[in-house]
CSV table of C-alpha atoms in Angstrom, one decimal:
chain,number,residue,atom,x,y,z
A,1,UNK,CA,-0.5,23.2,-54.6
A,2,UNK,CA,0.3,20.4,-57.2
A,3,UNK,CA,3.6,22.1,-58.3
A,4,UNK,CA,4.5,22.4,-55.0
A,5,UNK,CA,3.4,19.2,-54.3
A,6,UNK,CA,5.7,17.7,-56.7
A,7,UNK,CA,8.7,19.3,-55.4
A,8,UNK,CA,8.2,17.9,-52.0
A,9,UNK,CA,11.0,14.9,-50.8
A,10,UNK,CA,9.8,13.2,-48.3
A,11,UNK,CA,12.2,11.3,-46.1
A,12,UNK,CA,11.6,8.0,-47.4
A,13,UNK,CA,12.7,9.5,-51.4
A,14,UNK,CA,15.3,11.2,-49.2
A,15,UNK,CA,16.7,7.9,-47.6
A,16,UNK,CA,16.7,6.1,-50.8
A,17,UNK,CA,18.4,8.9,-52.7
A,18,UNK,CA,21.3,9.0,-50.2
A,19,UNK,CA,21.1,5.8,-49.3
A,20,UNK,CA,20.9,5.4,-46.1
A,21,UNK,CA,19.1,1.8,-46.2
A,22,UNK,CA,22.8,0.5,-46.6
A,23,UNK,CA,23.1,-3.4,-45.7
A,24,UNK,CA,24.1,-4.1,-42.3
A,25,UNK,CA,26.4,-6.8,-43.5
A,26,UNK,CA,28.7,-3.5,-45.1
A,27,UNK,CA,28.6,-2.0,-41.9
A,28,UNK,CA,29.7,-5.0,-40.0
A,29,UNK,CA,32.6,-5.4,-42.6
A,30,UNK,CA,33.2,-1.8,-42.1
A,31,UNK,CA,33.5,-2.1,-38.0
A,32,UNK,CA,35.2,1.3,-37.2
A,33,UNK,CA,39.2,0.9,-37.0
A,34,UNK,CA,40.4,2.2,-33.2
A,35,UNK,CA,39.4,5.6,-32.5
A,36,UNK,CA,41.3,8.6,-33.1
A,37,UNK,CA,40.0,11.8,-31.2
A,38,UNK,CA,37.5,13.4,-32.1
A,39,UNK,CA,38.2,16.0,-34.7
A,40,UNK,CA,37.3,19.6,-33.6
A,41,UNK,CA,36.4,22.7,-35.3
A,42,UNK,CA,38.2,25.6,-35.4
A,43,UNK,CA,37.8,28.9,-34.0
A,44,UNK,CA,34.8,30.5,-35.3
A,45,UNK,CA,35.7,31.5,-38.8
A,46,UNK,CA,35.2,35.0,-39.6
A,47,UNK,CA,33.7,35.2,-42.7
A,48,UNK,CA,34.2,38.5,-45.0
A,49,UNK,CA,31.5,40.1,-47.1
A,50,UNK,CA,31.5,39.6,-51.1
A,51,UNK,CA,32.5,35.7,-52.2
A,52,UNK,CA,34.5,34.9,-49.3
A,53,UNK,CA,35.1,31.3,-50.6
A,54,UNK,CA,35.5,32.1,-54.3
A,55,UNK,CA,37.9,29.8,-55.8
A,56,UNK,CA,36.8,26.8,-53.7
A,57,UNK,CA,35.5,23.7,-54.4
A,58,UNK,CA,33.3,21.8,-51.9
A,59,UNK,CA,32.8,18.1,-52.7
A,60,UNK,CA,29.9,16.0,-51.5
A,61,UNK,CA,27.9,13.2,-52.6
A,62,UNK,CA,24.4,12.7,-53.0
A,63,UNK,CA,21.4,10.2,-55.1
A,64,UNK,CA,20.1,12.1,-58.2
A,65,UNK,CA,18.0,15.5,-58.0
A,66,UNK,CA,14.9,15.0,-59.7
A,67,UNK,CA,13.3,18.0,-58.4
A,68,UNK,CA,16.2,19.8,-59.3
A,69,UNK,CA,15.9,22.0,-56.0
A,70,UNK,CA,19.6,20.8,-55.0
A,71,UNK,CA,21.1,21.7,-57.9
A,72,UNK,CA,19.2,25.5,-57.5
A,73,UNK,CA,20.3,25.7,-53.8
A,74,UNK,CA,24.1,25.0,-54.6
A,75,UNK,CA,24.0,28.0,-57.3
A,76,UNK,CA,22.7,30.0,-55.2
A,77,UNK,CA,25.3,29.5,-52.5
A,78,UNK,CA,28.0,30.0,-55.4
A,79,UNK,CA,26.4,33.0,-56.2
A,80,UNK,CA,26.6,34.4,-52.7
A,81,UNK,CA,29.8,33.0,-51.2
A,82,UNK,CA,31.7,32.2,-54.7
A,83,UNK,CA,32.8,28.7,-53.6
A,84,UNK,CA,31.2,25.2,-56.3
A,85,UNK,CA,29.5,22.7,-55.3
A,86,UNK,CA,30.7,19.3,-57.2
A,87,UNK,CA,28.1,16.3,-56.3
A,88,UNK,CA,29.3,13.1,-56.8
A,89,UNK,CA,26.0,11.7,-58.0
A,90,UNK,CA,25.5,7.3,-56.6
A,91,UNK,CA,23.1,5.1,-57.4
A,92,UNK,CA,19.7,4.1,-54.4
A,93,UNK,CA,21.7,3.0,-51.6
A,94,UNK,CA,25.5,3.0,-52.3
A,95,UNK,CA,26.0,6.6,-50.5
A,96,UNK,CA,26.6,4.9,-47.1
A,97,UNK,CA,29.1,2.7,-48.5
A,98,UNK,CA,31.2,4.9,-51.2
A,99,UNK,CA,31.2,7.6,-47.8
A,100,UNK,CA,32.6,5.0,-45.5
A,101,UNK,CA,35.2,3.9,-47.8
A,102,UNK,CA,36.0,7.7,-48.2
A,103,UNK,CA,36.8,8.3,-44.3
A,104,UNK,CA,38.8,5.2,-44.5
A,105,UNK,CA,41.2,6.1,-46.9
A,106,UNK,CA,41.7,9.5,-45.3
A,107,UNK,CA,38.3,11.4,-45.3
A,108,UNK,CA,38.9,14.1,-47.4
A,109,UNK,CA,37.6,13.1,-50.9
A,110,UNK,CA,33.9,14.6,-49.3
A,111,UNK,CA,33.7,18.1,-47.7
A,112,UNK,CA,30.6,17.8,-46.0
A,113,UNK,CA,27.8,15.2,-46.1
A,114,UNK,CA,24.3,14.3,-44.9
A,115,UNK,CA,24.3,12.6,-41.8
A,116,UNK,CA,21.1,10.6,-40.1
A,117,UNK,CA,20.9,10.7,-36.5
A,118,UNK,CA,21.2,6.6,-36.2
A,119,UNK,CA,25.1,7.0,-37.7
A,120,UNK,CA,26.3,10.0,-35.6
A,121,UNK,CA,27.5,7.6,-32.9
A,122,UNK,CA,29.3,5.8,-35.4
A,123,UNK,CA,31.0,8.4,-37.0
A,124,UNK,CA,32.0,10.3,-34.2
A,125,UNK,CA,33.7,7.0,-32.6
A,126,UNK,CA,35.7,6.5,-35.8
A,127,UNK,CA,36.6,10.1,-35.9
A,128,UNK,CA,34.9,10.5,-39.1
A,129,UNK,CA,33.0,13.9,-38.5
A,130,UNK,CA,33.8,17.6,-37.4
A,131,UNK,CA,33.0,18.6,-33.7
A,132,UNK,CA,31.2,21.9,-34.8
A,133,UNK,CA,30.3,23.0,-31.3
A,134,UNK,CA,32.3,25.9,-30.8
A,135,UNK,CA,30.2,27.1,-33.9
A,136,UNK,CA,26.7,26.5,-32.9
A,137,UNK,CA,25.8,29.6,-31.2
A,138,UNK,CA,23.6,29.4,-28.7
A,139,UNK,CA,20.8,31.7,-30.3
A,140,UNK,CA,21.3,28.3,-32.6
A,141,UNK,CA,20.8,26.1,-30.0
A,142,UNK,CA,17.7,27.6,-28.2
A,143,UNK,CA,15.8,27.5,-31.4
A,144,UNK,CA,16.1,24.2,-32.6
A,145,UNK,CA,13.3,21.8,-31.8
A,146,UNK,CA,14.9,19.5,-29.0
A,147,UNK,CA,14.7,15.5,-30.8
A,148,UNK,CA,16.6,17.6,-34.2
A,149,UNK,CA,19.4,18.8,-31.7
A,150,UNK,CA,19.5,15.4,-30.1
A,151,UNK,CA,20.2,14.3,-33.4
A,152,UNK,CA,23.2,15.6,-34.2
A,153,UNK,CA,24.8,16.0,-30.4
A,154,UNK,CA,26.4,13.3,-29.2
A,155,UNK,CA,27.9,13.0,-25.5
A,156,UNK,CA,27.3,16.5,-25.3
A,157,UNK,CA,28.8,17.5,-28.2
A,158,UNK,CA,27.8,19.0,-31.8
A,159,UNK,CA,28.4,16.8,-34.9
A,160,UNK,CA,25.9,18.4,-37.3
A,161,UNK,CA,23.2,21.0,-38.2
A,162,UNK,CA,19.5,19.5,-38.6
A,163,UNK,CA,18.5,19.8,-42.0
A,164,UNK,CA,15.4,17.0,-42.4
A,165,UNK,CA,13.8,17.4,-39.1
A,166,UNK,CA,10.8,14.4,-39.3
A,167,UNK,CA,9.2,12.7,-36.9
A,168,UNK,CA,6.2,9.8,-38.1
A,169,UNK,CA,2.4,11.8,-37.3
A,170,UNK,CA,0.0,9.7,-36.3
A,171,UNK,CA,-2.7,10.3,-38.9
A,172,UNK,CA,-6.5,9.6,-39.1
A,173,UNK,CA,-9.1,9.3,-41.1
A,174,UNK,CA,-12.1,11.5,-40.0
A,175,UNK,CA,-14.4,11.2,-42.1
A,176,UNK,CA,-14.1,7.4,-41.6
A,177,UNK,CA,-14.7,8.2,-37.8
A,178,UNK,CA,-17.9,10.3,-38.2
A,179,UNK,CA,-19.3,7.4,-40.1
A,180,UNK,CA,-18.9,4.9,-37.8
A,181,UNK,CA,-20.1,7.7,-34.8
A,182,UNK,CA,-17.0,7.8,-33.0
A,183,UNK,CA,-16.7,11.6,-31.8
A,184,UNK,CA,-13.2,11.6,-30.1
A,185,UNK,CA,-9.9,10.0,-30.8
A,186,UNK,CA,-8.6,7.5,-29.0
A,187,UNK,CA,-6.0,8.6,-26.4
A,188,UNK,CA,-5.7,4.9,-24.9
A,189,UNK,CA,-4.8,1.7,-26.6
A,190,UNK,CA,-7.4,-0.4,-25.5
A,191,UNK,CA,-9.6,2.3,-26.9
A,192,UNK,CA,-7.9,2.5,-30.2
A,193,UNK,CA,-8.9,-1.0,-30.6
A,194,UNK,CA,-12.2,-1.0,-30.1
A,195,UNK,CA,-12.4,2.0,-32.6
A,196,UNK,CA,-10.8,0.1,-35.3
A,197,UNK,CA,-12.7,-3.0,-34.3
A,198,UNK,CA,-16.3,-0.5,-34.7
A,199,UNK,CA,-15.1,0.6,-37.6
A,200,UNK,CA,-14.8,-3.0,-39.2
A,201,UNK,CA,-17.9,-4.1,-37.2
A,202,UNK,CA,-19.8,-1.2,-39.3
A,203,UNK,CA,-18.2,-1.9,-42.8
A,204,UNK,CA,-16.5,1.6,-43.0
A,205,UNK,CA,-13.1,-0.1,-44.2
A,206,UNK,CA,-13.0,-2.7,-46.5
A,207,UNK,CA,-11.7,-5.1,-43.7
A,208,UNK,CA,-9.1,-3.6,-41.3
A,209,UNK,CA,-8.7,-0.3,-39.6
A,210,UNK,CA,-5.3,-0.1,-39.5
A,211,UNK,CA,-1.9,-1.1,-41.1
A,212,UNK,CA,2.0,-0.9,-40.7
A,213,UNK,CA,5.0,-0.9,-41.9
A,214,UNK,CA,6.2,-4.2,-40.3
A,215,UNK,CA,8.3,-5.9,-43.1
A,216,UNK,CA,12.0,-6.8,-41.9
A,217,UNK,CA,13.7,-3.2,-42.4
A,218,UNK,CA,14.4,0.0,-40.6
A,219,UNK,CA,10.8,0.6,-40.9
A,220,UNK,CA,9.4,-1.6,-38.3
A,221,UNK,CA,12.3,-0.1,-35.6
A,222,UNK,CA,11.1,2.7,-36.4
A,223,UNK,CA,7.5,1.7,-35.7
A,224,UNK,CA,8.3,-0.4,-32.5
A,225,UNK,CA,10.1,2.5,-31.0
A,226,UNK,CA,7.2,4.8,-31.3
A,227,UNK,CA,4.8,1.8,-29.5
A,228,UNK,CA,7.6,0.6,-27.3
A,229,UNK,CA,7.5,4.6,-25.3
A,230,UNK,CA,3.9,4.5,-25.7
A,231,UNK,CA,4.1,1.3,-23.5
A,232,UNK,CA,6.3,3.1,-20.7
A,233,UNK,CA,9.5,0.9,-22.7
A,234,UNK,CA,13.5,2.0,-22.4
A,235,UNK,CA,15.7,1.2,-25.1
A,236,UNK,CA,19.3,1.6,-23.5
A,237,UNK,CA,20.8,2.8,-20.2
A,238,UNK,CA,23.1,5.7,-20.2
A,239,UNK,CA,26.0,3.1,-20.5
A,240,UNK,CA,24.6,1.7,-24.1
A,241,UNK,CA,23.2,-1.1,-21.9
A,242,UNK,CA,19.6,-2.9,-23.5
A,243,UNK,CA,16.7,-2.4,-21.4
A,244,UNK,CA,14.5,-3.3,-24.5
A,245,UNK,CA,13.4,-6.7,-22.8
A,246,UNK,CA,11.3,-4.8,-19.8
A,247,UNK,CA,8.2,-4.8,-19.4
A,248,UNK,CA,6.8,-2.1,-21.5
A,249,UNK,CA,8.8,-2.8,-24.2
A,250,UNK,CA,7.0,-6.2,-24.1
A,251,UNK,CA,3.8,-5.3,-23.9
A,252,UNK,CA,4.8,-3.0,-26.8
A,253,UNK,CA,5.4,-6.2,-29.1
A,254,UNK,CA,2.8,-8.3,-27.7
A,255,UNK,CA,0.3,-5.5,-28.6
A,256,UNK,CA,1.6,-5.6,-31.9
A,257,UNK,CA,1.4,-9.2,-32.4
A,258,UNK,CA,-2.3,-9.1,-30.7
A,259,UNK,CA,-3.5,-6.5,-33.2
A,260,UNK,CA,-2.9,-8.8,-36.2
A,261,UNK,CA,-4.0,-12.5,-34.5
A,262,UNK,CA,-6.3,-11.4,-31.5
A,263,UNK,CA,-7.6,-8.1,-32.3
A,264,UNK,CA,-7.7,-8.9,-36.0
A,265,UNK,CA,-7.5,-4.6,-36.6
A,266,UNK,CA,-4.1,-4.8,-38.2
A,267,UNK,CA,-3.8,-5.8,-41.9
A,268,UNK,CA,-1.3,-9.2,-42.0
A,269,UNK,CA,0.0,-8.0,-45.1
A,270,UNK,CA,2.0,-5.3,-42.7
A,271,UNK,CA,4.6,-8.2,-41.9
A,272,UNK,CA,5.6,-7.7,-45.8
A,273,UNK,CA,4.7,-3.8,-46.0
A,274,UNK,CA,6.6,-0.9,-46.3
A,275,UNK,CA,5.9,2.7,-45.5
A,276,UNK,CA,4.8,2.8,-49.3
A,277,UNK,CA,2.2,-0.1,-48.9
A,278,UNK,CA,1.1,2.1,-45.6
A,279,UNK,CA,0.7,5.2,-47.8
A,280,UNK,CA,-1.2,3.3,-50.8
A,281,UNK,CA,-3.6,2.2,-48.5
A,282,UNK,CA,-4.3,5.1,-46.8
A,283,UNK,CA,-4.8,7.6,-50.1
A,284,UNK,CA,-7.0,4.3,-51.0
A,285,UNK,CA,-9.2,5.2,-48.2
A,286,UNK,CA,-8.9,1.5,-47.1
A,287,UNK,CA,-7.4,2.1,-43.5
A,288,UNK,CA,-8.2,4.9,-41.1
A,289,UNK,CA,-5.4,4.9,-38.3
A,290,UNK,CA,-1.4,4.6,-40.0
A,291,UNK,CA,1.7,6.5,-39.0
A,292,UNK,CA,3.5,8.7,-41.5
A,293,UNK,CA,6.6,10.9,-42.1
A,294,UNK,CA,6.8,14.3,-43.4
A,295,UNK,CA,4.0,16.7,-44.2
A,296,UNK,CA,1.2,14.0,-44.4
A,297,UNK,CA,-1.6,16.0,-45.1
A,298,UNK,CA,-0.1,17.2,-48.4
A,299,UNK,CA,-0.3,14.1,-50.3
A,300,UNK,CA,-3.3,12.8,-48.4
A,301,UNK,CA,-5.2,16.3,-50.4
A,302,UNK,CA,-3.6,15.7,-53.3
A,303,UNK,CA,-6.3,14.2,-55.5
A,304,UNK,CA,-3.8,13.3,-58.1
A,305,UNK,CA,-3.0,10.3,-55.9
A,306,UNK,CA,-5.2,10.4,-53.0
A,307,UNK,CA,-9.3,9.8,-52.4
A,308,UNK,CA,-9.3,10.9,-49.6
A,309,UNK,CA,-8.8,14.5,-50.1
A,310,UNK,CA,-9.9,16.9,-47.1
A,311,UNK,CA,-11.1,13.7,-45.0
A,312,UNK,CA,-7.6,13.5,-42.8
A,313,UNK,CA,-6.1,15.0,-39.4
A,314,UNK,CA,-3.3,14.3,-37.5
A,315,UNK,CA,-3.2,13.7,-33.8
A,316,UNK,CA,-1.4,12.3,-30.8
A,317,UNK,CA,-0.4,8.5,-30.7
A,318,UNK,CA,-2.6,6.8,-28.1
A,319,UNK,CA,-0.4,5.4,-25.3
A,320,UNK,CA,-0.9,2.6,-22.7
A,321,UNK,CA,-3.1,5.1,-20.5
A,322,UNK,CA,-3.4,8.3,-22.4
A,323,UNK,CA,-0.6,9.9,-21.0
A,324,UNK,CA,2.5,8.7,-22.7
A,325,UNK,CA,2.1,9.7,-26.6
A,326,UNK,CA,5.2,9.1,-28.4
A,327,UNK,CA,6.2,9.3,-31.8
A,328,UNK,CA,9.5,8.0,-33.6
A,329,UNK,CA,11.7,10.8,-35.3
A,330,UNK,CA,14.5,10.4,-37.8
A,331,UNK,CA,16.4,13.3,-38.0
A,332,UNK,CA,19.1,13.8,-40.7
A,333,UNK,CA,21.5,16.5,-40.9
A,334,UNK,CA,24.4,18.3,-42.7
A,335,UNK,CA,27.9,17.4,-41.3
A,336,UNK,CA,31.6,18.6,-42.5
A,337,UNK,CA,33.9,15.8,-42.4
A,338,UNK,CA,36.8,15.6,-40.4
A,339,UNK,CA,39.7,15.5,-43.0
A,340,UNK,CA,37.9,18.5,-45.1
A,341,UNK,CA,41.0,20.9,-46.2
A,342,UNK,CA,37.8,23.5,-46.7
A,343,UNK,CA,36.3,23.6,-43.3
A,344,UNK,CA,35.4,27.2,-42.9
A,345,UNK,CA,33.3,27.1,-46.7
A,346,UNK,CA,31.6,23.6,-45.5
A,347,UNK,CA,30.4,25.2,-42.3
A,348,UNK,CA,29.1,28.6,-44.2
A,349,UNK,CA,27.7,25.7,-46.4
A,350,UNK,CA,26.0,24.3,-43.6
A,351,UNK,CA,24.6,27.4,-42.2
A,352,UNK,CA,23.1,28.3,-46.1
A,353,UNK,CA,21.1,25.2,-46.3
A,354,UNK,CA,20.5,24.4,-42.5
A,355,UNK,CA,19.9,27.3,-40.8
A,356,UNK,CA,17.0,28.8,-40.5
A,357,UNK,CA,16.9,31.0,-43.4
A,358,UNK,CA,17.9,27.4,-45.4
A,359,UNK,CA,15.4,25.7,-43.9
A,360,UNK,CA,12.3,28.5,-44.7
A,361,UNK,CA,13.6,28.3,-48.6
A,362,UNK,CA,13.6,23.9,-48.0
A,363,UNK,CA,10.3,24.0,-45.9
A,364,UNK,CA,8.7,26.0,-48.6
A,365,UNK,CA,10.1,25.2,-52.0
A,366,UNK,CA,10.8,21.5,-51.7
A,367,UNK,CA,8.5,20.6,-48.7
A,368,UNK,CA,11.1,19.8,-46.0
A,369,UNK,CA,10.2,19.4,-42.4
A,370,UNK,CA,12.2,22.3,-40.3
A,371,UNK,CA,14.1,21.9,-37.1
A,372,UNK,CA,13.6,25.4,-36.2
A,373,UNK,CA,11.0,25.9,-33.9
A,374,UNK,CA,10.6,29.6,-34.9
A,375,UNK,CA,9.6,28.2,-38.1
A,376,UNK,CA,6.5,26.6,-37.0
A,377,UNK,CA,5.1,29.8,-36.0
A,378,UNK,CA,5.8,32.0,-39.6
A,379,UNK,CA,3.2,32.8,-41.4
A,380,UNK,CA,4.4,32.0,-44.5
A,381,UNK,CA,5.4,28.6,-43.4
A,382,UNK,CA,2.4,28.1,-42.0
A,383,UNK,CA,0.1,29.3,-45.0
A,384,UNK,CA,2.9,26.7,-47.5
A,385,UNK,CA,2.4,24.0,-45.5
A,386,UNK,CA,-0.9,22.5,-44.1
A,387,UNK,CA,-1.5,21.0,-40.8
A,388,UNK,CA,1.9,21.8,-39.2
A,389,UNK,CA,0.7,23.4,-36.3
A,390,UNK,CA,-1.2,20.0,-35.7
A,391,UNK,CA,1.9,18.1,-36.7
A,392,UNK,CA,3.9,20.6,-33.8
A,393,UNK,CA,1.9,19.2,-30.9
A,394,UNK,CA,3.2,15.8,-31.5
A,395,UNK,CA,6.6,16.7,-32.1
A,396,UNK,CA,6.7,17.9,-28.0
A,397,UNK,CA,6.5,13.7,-27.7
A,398,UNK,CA,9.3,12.3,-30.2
A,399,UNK,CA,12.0,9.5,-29.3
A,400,UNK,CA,15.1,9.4,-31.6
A,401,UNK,CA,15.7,5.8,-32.4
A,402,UNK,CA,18.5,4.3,-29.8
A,403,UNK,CA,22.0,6.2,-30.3
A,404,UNK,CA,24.8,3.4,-30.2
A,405,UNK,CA,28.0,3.7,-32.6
A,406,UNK,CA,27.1,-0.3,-33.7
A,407,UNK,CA,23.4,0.8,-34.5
A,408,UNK,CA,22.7,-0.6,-37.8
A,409,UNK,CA,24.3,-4.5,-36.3
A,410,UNK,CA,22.0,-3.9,-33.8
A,411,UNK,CA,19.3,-3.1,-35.9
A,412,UNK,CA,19.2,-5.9,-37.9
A,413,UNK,CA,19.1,-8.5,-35.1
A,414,UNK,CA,16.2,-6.1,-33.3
A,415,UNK,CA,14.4,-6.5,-36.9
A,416,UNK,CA,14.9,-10.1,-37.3
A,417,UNK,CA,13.5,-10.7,-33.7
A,418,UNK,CA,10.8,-8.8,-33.7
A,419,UNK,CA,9.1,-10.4,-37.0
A,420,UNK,CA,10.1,-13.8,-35.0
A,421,UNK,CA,7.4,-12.7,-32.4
A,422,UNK,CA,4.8,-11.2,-35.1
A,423,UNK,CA,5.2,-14.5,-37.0
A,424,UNK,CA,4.4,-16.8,-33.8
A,425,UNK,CA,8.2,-18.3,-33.7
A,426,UNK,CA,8.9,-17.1,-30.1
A,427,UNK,CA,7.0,-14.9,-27.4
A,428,UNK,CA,7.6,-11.0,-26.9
A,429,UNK,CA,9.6,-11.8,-24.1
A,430,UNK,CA,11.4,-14.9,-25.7
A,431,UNK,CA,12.2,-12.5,-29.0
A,432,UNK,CA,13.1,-9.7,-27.0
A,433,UNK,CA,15.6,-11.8,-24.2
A,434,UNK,CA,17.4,-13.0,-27.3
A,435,UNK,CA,17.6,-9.6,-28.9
A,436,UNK,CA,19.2,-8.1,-25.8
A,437,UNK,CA,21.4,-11.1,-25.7
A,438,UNK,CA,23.1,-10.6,-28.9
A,439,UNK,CA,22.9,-6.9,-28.6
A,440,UNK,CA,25.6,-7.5,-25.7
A,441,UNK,CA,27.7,-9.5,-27.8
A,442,UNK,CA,27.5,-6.5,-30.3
A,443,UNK,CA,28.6,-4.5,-28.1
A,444,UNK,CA,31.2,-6.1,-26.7
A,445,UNK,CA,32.5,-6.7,-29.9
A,446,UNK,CA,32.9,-3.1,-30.9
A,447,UNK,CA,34.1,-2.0,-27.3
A,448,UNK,CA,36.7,-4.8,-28.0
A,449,UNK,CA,38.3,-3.4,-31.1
A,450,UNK,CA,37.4,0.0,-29.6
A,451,UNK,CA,40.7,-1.6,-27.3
């Protein structure tokens, strides 16, 4: 298991080596130009036996390959359909930004790319990326996992093929639960908190129960979407409209805020903490409750870098009254861009690493989460990877983070208010009225050079 272990990418290595924690202020600079139509695929290529591609050279870009598993995948997709793979290799973070400028000056320097679900909007606006419906069959379609189609569709189209398929599991401690003689797991969140609150009471965690990855960064939207559905919240109307300041969503915050200040469950250092911190603390043994992507168990029984191996489980997030468990997922995909001269090899590209024979080899060999839900059930899946029948159950209850082409704008100001109401400077509902307030402007900013 350690070998395999150390092959695994979890999404957060993933983000950082594409880069997808580009600065908003790019991407405000970088406001898509008017819209031309969306770009769509050809008819379905018909793709000949032997090296139907041989001679062809697919160009994409990508962080470095540690693991060496991408590198292995793209020879053996030369080997079978005789077209190279040429990765432009960029530094943490820079992916977002040498791709944009790429479909700007024409968008045909990069075949195909890796796509998160948060820029799909975007892209498709600008014209960026290749509709790819006609191709997704729908044997295709009926086997994905619903929140990994999501993903990629947009307006009831198909931009993309899920490739990372993650949602965050809300892990426990249970050995820490035994200890402190609590024989059930919370379903509620007034429950969850007097768990944690037990737990500290009876000195089985250093201090607090819990902890989050709060800091001013994707990762606390990602968090706050998970608790605002929990709370019966709505992110947008079907017109892009914020709903975000209702009543749930509030509640959502204010519970947040009350964990750390009133409730004194959540550890304050969370306002600073990434999903990294969250992790540490966790293989530390210090916290029992945290949310995490990927394959959590696998690390967590590691004992090269956990102590608390064979003492976790994943299960449903509590909700407001036990019956509205929600997760956040973050789906990323594969995507052909829409000024690719090789748009038949990029799509036979897609289906090598995507589909589901791709995604056995990835779920296996390197540890990434699957979108096919006939994958959940194979045995050899299954006997690779720990706990993901467990993981399955909460993946029934996963949210996409909001789909808007001016996400990461809005993200930002949602981050900024958000840590205004964990740090006291306004109310839920103050932080939230004012988030929704410049939200509009964002949006009627885009629709405006939208023309």
């Amino acid at each position: 298991m350690d070998a395999l272990s150390n092959k695994r990418i979890s999404r957060r290595k993933m983000l950082k080596l594409l880069g997808a924690g580009a600065t908003a202020a790019y991407v405000a600079a970088c406001a898509p130009p008017a819209a031309p139509a969306p770009a769509e695929a050809p008819k379905a290529p018909a793709v000949s036996k032997g090296k139907p591609f041989e001679g062809i050279t697919l160009n994409t870009l990508g962080g470095p390959d540690p693991t060496g598993w991408e590198a292995k995948e793209n020879a053996l997709f030369e080997e079978k359909y005789g077209a190279k793979v040429n990765v432009t290799t960029v530094p943490y973070g820079e992916q977002r930004q040498k791709l944009t400028t790429a479909f700007m000056t024409g968008g045909s320097a990069y075949d195909f790319f890796v796509i998160d679900c948060i820029e799909v909007p975007e892209y498709v606006e600008a014209g960026w990326v290749l509709d790819i419906t006609d191709w997704v069959t729908d044997e295709m379609k009926q086997d994905l996992l619903p929140f990994a189609a999501d993903g990629m569709m947009y307006k009831g189209r198909w931009y993309g093929l899920p490739w990372i398929s993650e949602w965050k599991s809300f892990v426990y401690n249970e050995a820490h639960l035994e200890k402190a003689g609590i024989s059930e797991l919370a379903t509620t969140w007034d429950q969850f908190v007097k768990d944690c609150q037990t737990l500290q009471e009876k000195g089985v965690v250093p201090k607090y129960a819990t902890a989050w990855s709060w800091l001013q960064g994707e990762a606390i939207i990602c968090d706050f979407v998970a608790l605002a559905v929990s709370f019966g919240g709505q992110f947008f109307d079907e017109d892009q409209n914020p709903l975000f300041n209702g009543e749930g969503a509030v509640n959502a915050l204010q519970f947040m805020r009350d964990t750390i200040y009133e409730y004194k469950i959540t550890n304050p250092a969370s306002l600073t903490w990434s999903e990294r911190e969250v992790d540490d603390a966790a293989y530390a043994g210090d916290i029992s409750y945290f949310l995490k992507w990927g394959l959590p168990l696998i690390p967590l029984n590691n004992p090269e870098i956990s102590k608390v191996v064979g003492q976790c489980q994943i299960g449903l997030l509590p909700s407001y009254d036990g019956q509205h468990t929600a997760t956040c997922s973050g789906p990323m995909g594969l995507a052909i861009s829409s000024g690719s001269k090789h748009k038949e090899a990029a799509w036979a590209y897609l289906q090598f690493r995507a589909g589901r024979e791709g995604a056995k080899r990835n779920a296996i060999g390197a540890g990434i989460v699957p979108g096919w839900a006939s994958l959940f059930k194979d045995p050899e899946v299954l006997e690779a990877i720990p706990g993901l029948d467990l993981m399955l159950e909460q993946a029934k209850h996963v949210v996409n983070r909001p789909r808007v082409p001016w996400y990461y704008e809005f993200s930002t100001t949602l981050q900024v208010e958000l840590q205004n109401a964990l740090t006291d400077k306004k109310s839920p509902q103050e932080a939230l009225d004012d988030a929704v307030a410049k939200t509009l402007e964002i949006k009627e900013k885009f629709e405006s050079k939208k023309g």
